């Protein structure tokens, strides 16, 4: 190839353009100087970059300077169109995730083992991970039984994301509750029944739940 | 491309991808051997290395044929077989496993040779007797054709080697994480309860969510501090109902073994702690 | 966002350009139509693509049509400069890999045993792995013979990476018919003759001509 020193500015621009368009990450000026075997000063390269940015000013893709260096990037106004290519339907959580979340929400604090007991099936680790990664569930303690299983509870963020001020605003199951109460173990539910008035409105928020 | 390498087979009219880019084959008396032998004499020390430069018996056979500028359709079987076996003998000494393919080919050559020595049986068809070399020729030509095709494919511009894909950045809007409504949550809960109901051994109890919520709150406090004075867990400003629920939450925690109450003597402060080891 | 139907051709070109410059793989016309919510016909999109290709004709980067669709790539003459940014030159494939690839490309679908028969040597597993890892070769089925060997074929990516639109654009096999015409043995028919026509382009690529 020709000696870089003999490059015309137009050629240097072409090379810069090709390098920046094909780079998979931002290129710092030092890397760009390598394109010319360091025969161009950083100053010159910067001037060329400005020129290139200028040349792309009206294009749907722009040359931007990021923390890591220079990169071509689609303009934000192109985003709505480009997003259509992804054509991703909003994802939905699996039934396993939803039910696990429901159990943690309504029965917290609760161990994984207890969740499994209620659901009747094993709870896969990724299910819990999903909820933790979302910031909706966290470990708030450990149950003092062999294995010291973590106690899971919902977070503040869970309430915020669902637009709730408190857990008591979670909907209750009035109709079903009635049915279930028929099967109540009298001793077991006495405790709750004898509770003083729920400050947040016992009527709406009491819920019957399956427990062993 | 490396140009210092003697691309011997090419002169026979066949581009040879491998030979064109061989690193030095070996060092002979300190001198790098970078070329395939110009004739059939190969210094014994280099023989194994040279043979490894071939992709197999067909490759070697083609080399010998092209090298001697022989008509591939008129292979002088006697000479070729002799030379071939000489190569294999040497190869065998060092790398028997490498020699297996070559030995098979040698057997084939000898077979062809012997059949050619025998009188031809009268042919049933009118197209003349089958030449015992035909199958070998067919294979040689087919291999040679693929060898050439490999070179041509290699000569095509290749992504990452001869050109780069354009990939400007595009910050796709992160796909929104799945949403969950409290109604969905209740549905999930409802189906769990329905299933639980089917299991008669499940006893149904009744609790308020607010107690559960406070259990979590108290546990968080204990996790932060390890131990709290009982009284610290209450804030009179919260009002009576709140205090009562907190009290119930603490009792429930103790009942479930999630917290412990300790008091060293009567009227001493009561402490709420996490159970040992938790 | 605005209704795509109201887009001016200039706007449509901008959107196409942005999509193609930022794509991480070739985009087929069908995908590009999605950009406009399918309000533009395939015909129109193709015309725009031609226009776009035209517009980039003098640039260091070109718009090419490949097996998988349309994609921008740097012109090969830019490579000497772009190589300077690389820590190491991409390794060239060994003869074993290239010959195996050629046999798979021209004879597909083909089993490993058939490749070995043509090459006259065992095909080492890493050779196949190399091609699979590159995404150039994949198993497309199994031959119904003892051992059920996998049938190997080349992928669309193989064509894309070599700048081809279809297998018919592979280099024509060297004809050996001249020498072979002389062959007196008619019994020795080649296998390929009896095979069904190569769907990818019998004219250019069947081997029958080469091996009669």
PDB file of C-alpha atoms in Angstrom, chain B residues 29-242:
ATOM      1  CA  UNK B  29      21.791 -28.598   8.229  1.00  0.00           C
ATOM      2  CA  UNK B  30      20.490 -25.353   9.609  1.00  0.00           C
ATOM      3  CA  UNK B  31      18.991 -24.263   6.316  1.00  0.00           C
ATOM      4  CA  UNK B  32      15.232 -23.930   6.143  1.00  0.00           C
ATOM      5  CA  UNK B  33      13.606 -26.229   3.657  1.00  0.00           C
ATOM      6  CA  UNK B  34      10.840 -24.149   2.205  1.00  0.00           C
ATOM      7  CA  UNK B  35      10.198 -25.860  -1.048  1.00  0.00           C
ATOM      8  CA  UNK B  36       8.871 -29.149  -2.093  1.00  0.00           C
ATOM      9  CA  UNK B  37      11.483 -31.315  -3.742  1.00  0.00           C
ATOM     10  CA  UNK B  38      12.249 -30.535  -7.347  1.00  0.00           C
ATOM     11  CA  UNK B  39      12.641 -34.141  -8.146  1.00  0.00           C
ATOM     12  CA  UNK B  40      12.024 -37.407  -6.537  1.00  0.00           C
ATOM     13  CA  UNK B  41      15.053 -37.247  -4.369  1.00  0.00           C
ATOM     14  CA  UNK B  42      14.162 -36.024  -0.907  1.00  0.00           C
ATOM     15  CA  UNK B  43      16.853 -35.910   1.708  1.00  0.00           C
ATOM     16  CA  UNK B  44      15.881 -38.671   4.115  1.00  0.00           C
ATOM     17  CA  UNK B  45      15.916 -36.286   7.046  1.00  0.00           C
ATOM     18  CA  UNK B  46      13.229 -34.172   5.481  1.00  0.00           C
ATOM     19  CA  UNK B  47      11.114 -36.942   4.137  1.00  0.00           C
ATOM     20  CA  UNK B  48       8.602 -37.162   6.903  1.00  0.00           C
ATOM     21  CA  UNK B  49       8.147 -33.425   7.024  1.00  0.00           C
ATOM     22  CA  UNK B  50       7.714 -33.247   3.301  1.00  0.00           C
ATOM     23  CA  UNK B  51       5.163 -35.993   3.336  1.00  0.00           C
ATOM     24  CA  UNK B  52       3.225 -34.213   5.999  1.00  0.00           C
ATOM     25  CA  UNK B  53       3.004 -31.305   3.624  1.00  0.00           C
ATOM     26  CA  UNK B  54       0.713 -33.423   1.521  1.00  0.00           C
ATOM     27  CA  UNK B  55      -2.928 -33.732   2.304  1.00  0.00           C
ATOM     28  CA  UNK B  56      -2.856 -37.465   1.788  1.00  0.00           C
ATOM     29  CA  UNK B  57      -2.055 -40.165  -0.694  1.00  0.00           C
ATOM     30  CA  UNK B  58      -4.101 -38.639  -3.510  1.00  0.00           C
ATOM     31  CA  UNK B  59      -2.312 -35.376  -3.018  1.00  0.00           C
ATOM     32  CA  UNK B  60       1.058 -37.082  -3.083  1.00  0.00           C
ATOM     33  CA  UNK B  61       0.131 -39.153  -6.099  1.00  0.00           C
ATOM     34  CA  UNK B  62      -1.054 -36.085  -7.965  1.00  0.00           C
ATOM     35  CA  UNK B  63       2.177 -34.376  -7.065  1.00  0.00           C
ATOM     36  CA  UNK B  64       4.263 -37.234  -8.410  1.00  0.00           C
ATOM     37  CA  UNK B  65       2.232 -37.394 -11.579  1.00  0.00           C
ATOM     38  CA  UNK B  66       2.225 -33.664 -12.192  1.00  0.00           C
ATOM     39  CA  UNK B  67       5.846 -33.387 -11.208  1.00  0.00           C
ATOM     40  CA  UNK B  68       6.866 -35.844 -13.854  1.00  0.00           C
ATOM     41  CA  UNK B  69       4.422 -34.214 -16.214  1.00  0.00           C
ATOM     42  CA  UNK B  70       2.729 -37.513 -16.731  1.00  0.00           C
ATOM     43  CA  UNK B  71      -0.554 -37.885 -18.456  1.00  0.00           C
ATOM     44  CA  UNK B  72      -2.863 -38.634 -15.654  1.00  0.00           C
ATOM     45  CA  UNK B  73      -4.777 -40.930 -17.939  1.00  0.00           C
ATOM     46  CA  UNK B  74      -1.767 -42.923 -18.809  1.00  0.00           C
ATOM     47  CA  UNK B  75      -0.113 -43.558 -15.508  1.00  0.00           C
ATOM     48  CA  UNK B  76       2.998 -45.692 -15.757  1.00  0.00           C
ATOM     49  CA  UNK B  77       2.046 -47.857 -12.880  1.00  0.00           C
ATOM     50  CA  UNK B  78       5.341 -49.629 -12.350  1.00  0.00           C
ATOM     51  CA  UNK B  79       7.486 -46.546 -11.800  1.00  0.00           C
ATOM     52  CA  UNK B  80       4.887 -44.745  -9.847  1.00  0.00           C
ATOM     53  CA  UNK B  81       4.234 -47.644  -7.549  1.00  0.00           C
ATOM     54  CA  UNK B  82       7.910 -48.085  -6.879  1.00  0.00           C
ATOM     55  CA  UNK B  83       8.438 -44.451  -6.026  1.00  0.00           C
ATOM     56  CA  UNK B  84       5.316 -44.287  -4.002  1.00  0.00           C
ATOM     57  CA  UNK B  85       6.253 -47.249  -1.895  1.00  0.00           C
ATOM     58  CA  UNK B  86       9.704 -45.825  -1.320  1.00  0.00           C
ATOM     59  CA  UNK B  87       8.037 -42.764   0.183  1.00  0.00           C
ATOM     60  CA  UNK B  88       5.769 -44.823   2.312  1.00  0.00           C
ATOM     61  CA  UNK B  89       8.595 -46.973   3.640  1.00  0.00           C
ATOM     62  CA  UNK B  90      10.338 -43.906   4.898  1.00  0.00           C
ATOM     63  CA  UNK B  91       7.166 -42.450   6.299  1.00  0.00           C
ATOM     64  CA  UNK B  92       6.279 -45.614   8.115  1.00  0.00           C
ATOM     65  CA  UNK B  93       9.502 -45.535  10.061  1.00  0.00           C
ATOM     66  CA  UNK B  94       8.398 -42.448  11.887  1.00  0.00           C
ATOM     67  CA  UNK B  95       4.657 -42.074  11.886  1.00  0.00           C
ATOM     68  CA  UNK B  96       2.782 -45.248  11.381  1.00  0.00           C
ATOM     69  CA  UNK B  97      -0.645 -43.739  11.966  1.00  0.00           C
ATOM     70  CA  UNK B  98       0.055 -41.106   9.372  1.00  0.00           C
ATOM     71  CA  UNK B  99       1.031 -43.857   6.986  1.00  0.00           C
ATOM     72  CA  UNK B 100      -2.226 -45.780   7.119  1.00  0.00           C
ATOM     73  CA  UNK B 101      -3.945 -43.832   4.350  1.00  0.00           C
ATOM     74  CA  UNK B 102      -0.816 -44.026   2.259  1.00  0.00           C
ATOM     75  CA  UNK B 103      -0.465 -47.758   2.751  1.00  0.00           C
ATOM     76  CA  UNK B 104      -3.998 -48.225   1.560  1.00  0.00           C
ATOM     77  CA  UNK B 105      -3.172 -46.267  -1.553  1.00  0.00           C
ATOM     78  CA  UNK B 106      -0.014 -48.297  -2.081  1.00  0.00           C
ATOM     79  CA  UNK B 107      -2.077 -51.462  -1.912  1.00  0.00           C
ATOM     80  CA  UNK B 108      -4.395 -50.020  -4.520  1.00  0.00           C
ATOM     81  CA  UNK B 109      -1.502 -49.153  -6.799  1.00  0.00           C
ATOM     82  CA  UNK B 110      -0.065 -52.616  -6.495  1.00  0.00           C
ATOM     83  CA  UNK B 111      -3.466 -54.091  -7.168  1.00  0.00           C
ATOM     84  CA  UNK B 112      -3.834 -52.046 -10.314  1.00  0.00           C
ATOM     85  CA  UNK B 113      -0.335 -52.896 -11.370  1.00  0.00           C
ATOM     86  CA  UNK B 114      -0.879 -56.611 -10.938  1.00  0.00           C
ATOM     87  CA  UNK B 115      -4.159 -56.548 -12.799  1.00  0.00           C
ATOM     88  CA  UNK B 116      -2.510 -54.803 -15.684  1.00  0.00           C
ATOM     89  CA  UNK B 117       0.084 -57.545 -15.884  1.00  0.00           C
ATOM     90  CA  UNK B 118      -2.577 -60.188 -16.234  1.00  0.00           C
ATOM     91  CA  UNK B 119      -4.050 -61.001 -19.607  1.00  0.00           C
ATOM     92  CA  UNK B 120      -7.268 -59.051 -20.177  1.00  0.00           C
ATOM     93  CA  UNK B 121     -10.363 -61.209 -19.972  1.00  0.00           C
ATOM     94  CA  UNK B 122     -12.591 -60.977 -23.031  1.00  0.00           C
ATOM     95  CA  UNK B 123     -15.069 -58.210 -22.462  1.00  0.00           C
ATOM     96  CA  UNK B 124     -18.773 -58.843 -22.587  1.00  0.00           C
ATOM     97  CA  UNK B 125     -19.547 -55.391 -23.862  1.00  0.00           C
ATOM     98  CA  UNK B 126     -18.347 -54.057 -27.132  1.00  0.00           C
ATOM     99  CA  UNK B 127     -16.728 -51.103 -25.489  1.00  0.00           C
ATOM    100  CA  UNK B 128     -13.514 -52.858 -24.718  1.00  0.00           C
ATOM    101  CA  UNK B 129     -12.089 -54.102 -21.465  1.00  0.00           C
ATOM    102  CA  UNK B 130     -12.122 -51.933 -18.409  1.00  0.00           C
ATOM    103  CA  UNK B 131      -8.843 -50.312 -17.664  1.00  0.00           C
ATOM    104  CA  UNK B 132      -7.917 -51.123 -14.066  1.00  0.00           C
ATOM    105  CA  UNK B 133      -6.579 -47.595 -13.718  1.00  0.00           C
ATOM    106  CA  UNK B 134      -9.919 -45.997 -14.451  1.00  0.00           C
ATOM    107  CA  UNK B 135     -11.150 -45.866 -10.879  1.00  0.00           C
ATOM    108  CA  UNK B 136      -7.891 -44.383  -9.671  1.00  0.00           C
ATOM    109  CA  UNK B 137      -7.947 -41.815 -12.426  1.00  0.00           C
ATOM    110  CA  UNK B 138     -11.495 -40.886 -11.568  1.00  0.00           C
ATOM    111  CA  UNK B 139     -10.572 -40.344  -7.943  1.00  0.00           C
ATOM    112  CA  UNK B 140      -7.450 -38.393  -8.785  1.00  0.00           C
ATOM    113  CA  UNK B 141      -9.321 -36.090 -11.086  1.00  0.00           C
ATOM    114  CA  UNK B 142     -12.136 -35.563  -8.675  1.00  0.00           C
ATOM    115  CA  UNK B 143      -9.734 -34.769  -5.882  1.00  0.00           C
ATOM    116  CA  UNK B 144      -7.716 -32.486  -8.090  1.00  0.00           C
ATOM    117  CA  UNK B 145     -10.864 -30.652  -9.044  1.00  0.00           C
ATOM    118  CA  UNK B 146     -11.851 -30.125  -5.408  1.00  0.00           C
ATOM    119  CA  UNK B 147      -8.311 -29.084  -4.545  1.00  0.00           C
ATOM    120  CA  UNK B 148      -8.527 -26.421  -7.210  1.00  0.00           C
ATOM    121  CA  UNK B 149     -11.994 -25.415  -6.025  1.00  0.00           C
ATOM    122  CA  UNK B 150     -10.614 -24.959  -2.529  1.00  0.00           C
ATOM    123  CA  UNK B 151      -8.026 -22.548  -3.867  1.00  0.00           C
ATOM    124  CA  UNK B 152     -10.653 -20.607  -5.769  1.00  0.00           C
ATOM    125  CA  UNK B 153     -12.919 -20.363  -2.768  1.00  0.00           C
ATOM    126  CA  UNK B 154      -9.995 -19.187  -0.715  1.00  0.00           C
ATOM    127  CA  UNK B 155      -9.352 -16.527  -3.321  1.00  0.00           C
ATOM    128  CA  UNK B 156     -12.821 -15.018  -2.894  1.00  0.00           C
ATOM    129  CA  UNK B 157     -12.992 -11.885  -0.783  1.00  0.00           C
ATOM    130  CA  UNK B 158     -13.749 -13.079   2.690  1.00  0.00           C
ATOM    131  CA  UNK B 159     -15.445 -11.171   5.485  1.00  0.00           C
ATOM    132  CA  UNK B 160     -12.974 -10.281   8.186  1.00  0.00           C
ATOM    133  CA  UNK B 161      -9.989 -11.070   5.995  1.00  0.00           C
ATOM    134  CA  UNK B 162     -10.526  -9.075   2.834  1.00  0.00           C
ATOM    135  CA  UNK B 163     -13.310  -6.748   3.842  1.00  0.00           C
ATOM    136  CA  UNK B 164     -15.100  -5.606   6.959  1.00  0.00           C
ATOM    137  CA  UNK B 165     -18.833  -5.331   7.521  1.00  0.00           C
ATOM    138  CA  UNK B 166     -20.177  -1.917   8.291  1.00  0.00           C
ATOM    139  CA  UNK B 167     -21.641  -1.769  11.714  1.00  0.00           C
ATOM    140  CA  UNK B 168     -22.509   1.666  12.928  1.00  0.00           C
ATOM    141  CA  UNK B 169     -23.862   1.844  16.425  1.00  0.00           C
ATOM    142  CA  UNK B 170     -27.533   1.784  17.067  1.00  0.00           C
ATOM    143  CA  UNK B 171     -28.810   2.143  20.546  1.00  0.00           C
ATOM    144  CA  UNK B 172     -31.946   0.132  20.296  1.00  0.00           C
ATOM    145  CA  UNK B 173     -34.511   1.061  22.833  1.00  0.00           C
ATOM    146  CA  UNK B 174     -34.125  -1.620  25.434  1.00  0.00           C
ATOM    147  CA  UNK B 175     -37.113  -3.883  25.165  1.00  0.00           C
ATOM    148  CA  UNK B 176     -39.336  -3.055  28.086  1.00  0.00           C
ATOM    149  CA  UNK B 177     -39.221  -5.739  30.749  1.00  0.00           C
ATOM    150  CA  UNK B 178     -42.423  -7.652  31.088  1.00  0.00           C
ATOM    151  CA  UNK B 179     -45.033  -5.759  32.979  1.00  0.00           C
ATOM    152  CA  UNK B 180     -47.092  -7.218  35.755  1.00  0.00           C
ATOM    153  CA  UNK B 181     -50.298  -5.753  37.042  1.00  0.00           C
ATOM    154  CA  UNK B 182     -51.601  -6.385  40.480  1.00  0.00           C
ATOM    155  CA  UNK B 183     -54.629  -7.984  38.840  1.00  0.00           C
ATOM    156  CA  UNK B 184     -52.382 -10.504  37.134  1.00  0.00           C
ATOM    157  CA  UNK B 185     -50.714 -11.171  40.410  1.00  0.00           C
ATOM    158  CA  UNK B 186     -54.053 -11.856  42.000  1.00  0.00           C
ATOM    159  CA  UNK B 187     -54.963 -14.196  39.169  1.00  0.00           C
ATOM    160  CA  UNK B 188     -51.771 -16.122  39.741  1.00  0.00           C
ATOM    161  CA  UNK B 189     -52.475 -16.236  43.440  1.00  0.00           C
ATOM    162  CA  UNK B 190     -56.022 -17.328  42.786  1.00  0.00           C
ATOM    163  CA  UNK B 191     -54.917 -20.233  40.627  1.00  0.00           C
ATOM    164  CA  UNK B 192     -52.434 -21.295  43.266  1.00  0.00           C
ATOM    165  CA  UNK B 193     -55.167 -21.253  45.866  1.00  0.00           C
ATOM    166  CA  UNK B 194     -57.480 -23.167  43.596  1.00  0.00           C
ATOM    167  CA  UNK B 195     -54.848 -25.807  43.179  1.00  0.00           C
ATOM    168  CA  UNK B 196     -54.134 -25.826  46.875  1.00  0.00           C
ATOM    169  CA  UNK B 197     -57.797 -26.288  47.547  1.00  0.00           C
ATOM    170  CA  UNK B 198     -57.724 -29.460  45.551  1.00  0.00           C
ATOM    171  CA  UNK B 199     -55.213 -30.761  48.038  1.00  0.00           C
ATOM    172  CA  UNK B 200     -57.269 -31.574  51.090  1.00  0.00           C
ATOM    173  CA  UNK B 201     -54.288 -31.759  53.362  1.00  0.00           C
ATOM    174  CA  UNK B 202     -53.702 -28.077  52.962  1.00  0.00           C
ATOM    175  CA  UNK B 203     -55.107 -26.176  55.844  1.00  0.00           C
ATOM    176  CA  UNK B 204     -56.328 -22.771  55.093  1.00  0.00           C
ATOM    177  CA  UNK B 205     -55.399 -19.945  57.340  1.00  0.00           C
ATOM    178  CA  UNK B 206     -56.271 -16.357  57.309  1.00  0.00           C
ATOM    179  CA  UNK B 207     -53.889 -13.517  57.764  1.00  0.00           C
ATOM    180  CA  UNK B 208     -53.692  -9.946  56.867  1.00  0.00           C
ATOM    181  CA  UNK B 209     -51.217  -8.751  54.365  1.00  0.00           C
ATOM    182  CA  UNK B 210     -50.288  -5.896  56.624  1.00  0.00           C
ATOM    183  CA  UNK B 211     -48.881  -8.323  59.145  1.00  0.00           C
ATOM    184  CA  UNK B 212     -46.833  -9.955  56.414  1.00  0.00           C
ATOM    185  CA  UNK B 213     -45.636  -6.584  55.247  1.00  0.00           C
ATOM    186  CA  UNK B 214     -44.501  -5.655  58.720  1.00  0.00           C
ATOM    187  CA  UNK B 215     -42.786  -8.990  59.161  1.00  0.00           C
ATOM    188  CA  UNK B 216     -40.674  -8.135  56.165  1.00  0.00           C
ATOM    189  CA  UNK B 217     -40.050  -4.644  57.462  1.00  0.00           C
ATOM    190  CA  UNK B 218     -38.926  -5.879  60.868  1.00  0.00           C
ATOM    191  CA  UNK B 219     -36.709  -8.513  59.278  1.00  0.00           C
ATOM    192  CA  UNK B 220     -35.049  -5.852  57.166  1.00  0.00           C
ATOM    193  CA  UNK B 221     -34.380  -3.781  60.233  1.00  0.00           C
ATOM    194  CA  UNK B 222     -32.883  -6.757  62.006  1.00  0.00           C
ATOM    195  CA  UNK B 223     -30.747  -7.581  58.982  1.00  0.00           C
ATOM    196  CA  UNK B 224     -29.346  -4.083  59.067  1.00  0.00           C
ATOM    197  CA  UNK B 225     -28.610  -3.929  62.761  1.00  0.00           C
ATOM    198  CA  UNK B 226     -28.515  -7.550  63.823  1.00  0.00           C
ATOM    199  CA  UNK B 227     -30.321  -6.704  67.034  1.00  0.00           C
ATOM    200  CA  UNK B 228     -32.902  -4.141  67.982  1.00  0.00           C
ATOM    201  CA  UNK B 229     -34.447  -3.095  71.175  1.00  0.00           C
ATOM    202  CA  UNK B 230     -38.022  -4.231  71.130  1.00  0.00           C
ATOM    203  CA  UNK B 231     -39.181  -0.684  71.681  1.00  0.00           C
ATOM    204  CA  UNK B 232     -37.115   0.622  68.780  1.00  0.00           C
ATOM    205  CA  UNK B 233     -39.290  -1.313  66.403  1.00  0.00           C
ATOM    206  CA  UNK B 234     -42.253   0.845  67.281  1.00  0.00           C
ATOM    207  CA  UNK B 235     -42.834   4.427  66.477  1.00  0.00           C
ATOM    208  CA  UNK B 236     -45.586   5.958  68.509  1.00  0.00           C
ATOM    209  CA  UNK B 237     -46.141   8.499  65.778  1.00  0.00           C
ATOM    210  CA  UNK B 238     -47.467   5.752  63.541  1.00  0.00           C
ATOM    211  CA  UNK B 239     -50.632   5.467  65.503  1.00  0.00           C
ATOM    212  CA  UNK B 240     -52.171   2.644  67.431  1.00  0.00           C
ATOM    213  CA  UNK B 241     -53.250   0.398  64.553  1.00  0.00           C
ATOM    214  CA  UNK B 242     -49.751   0.467  63.150  1.00  0.00           C
TER     215      UNK B 242
END
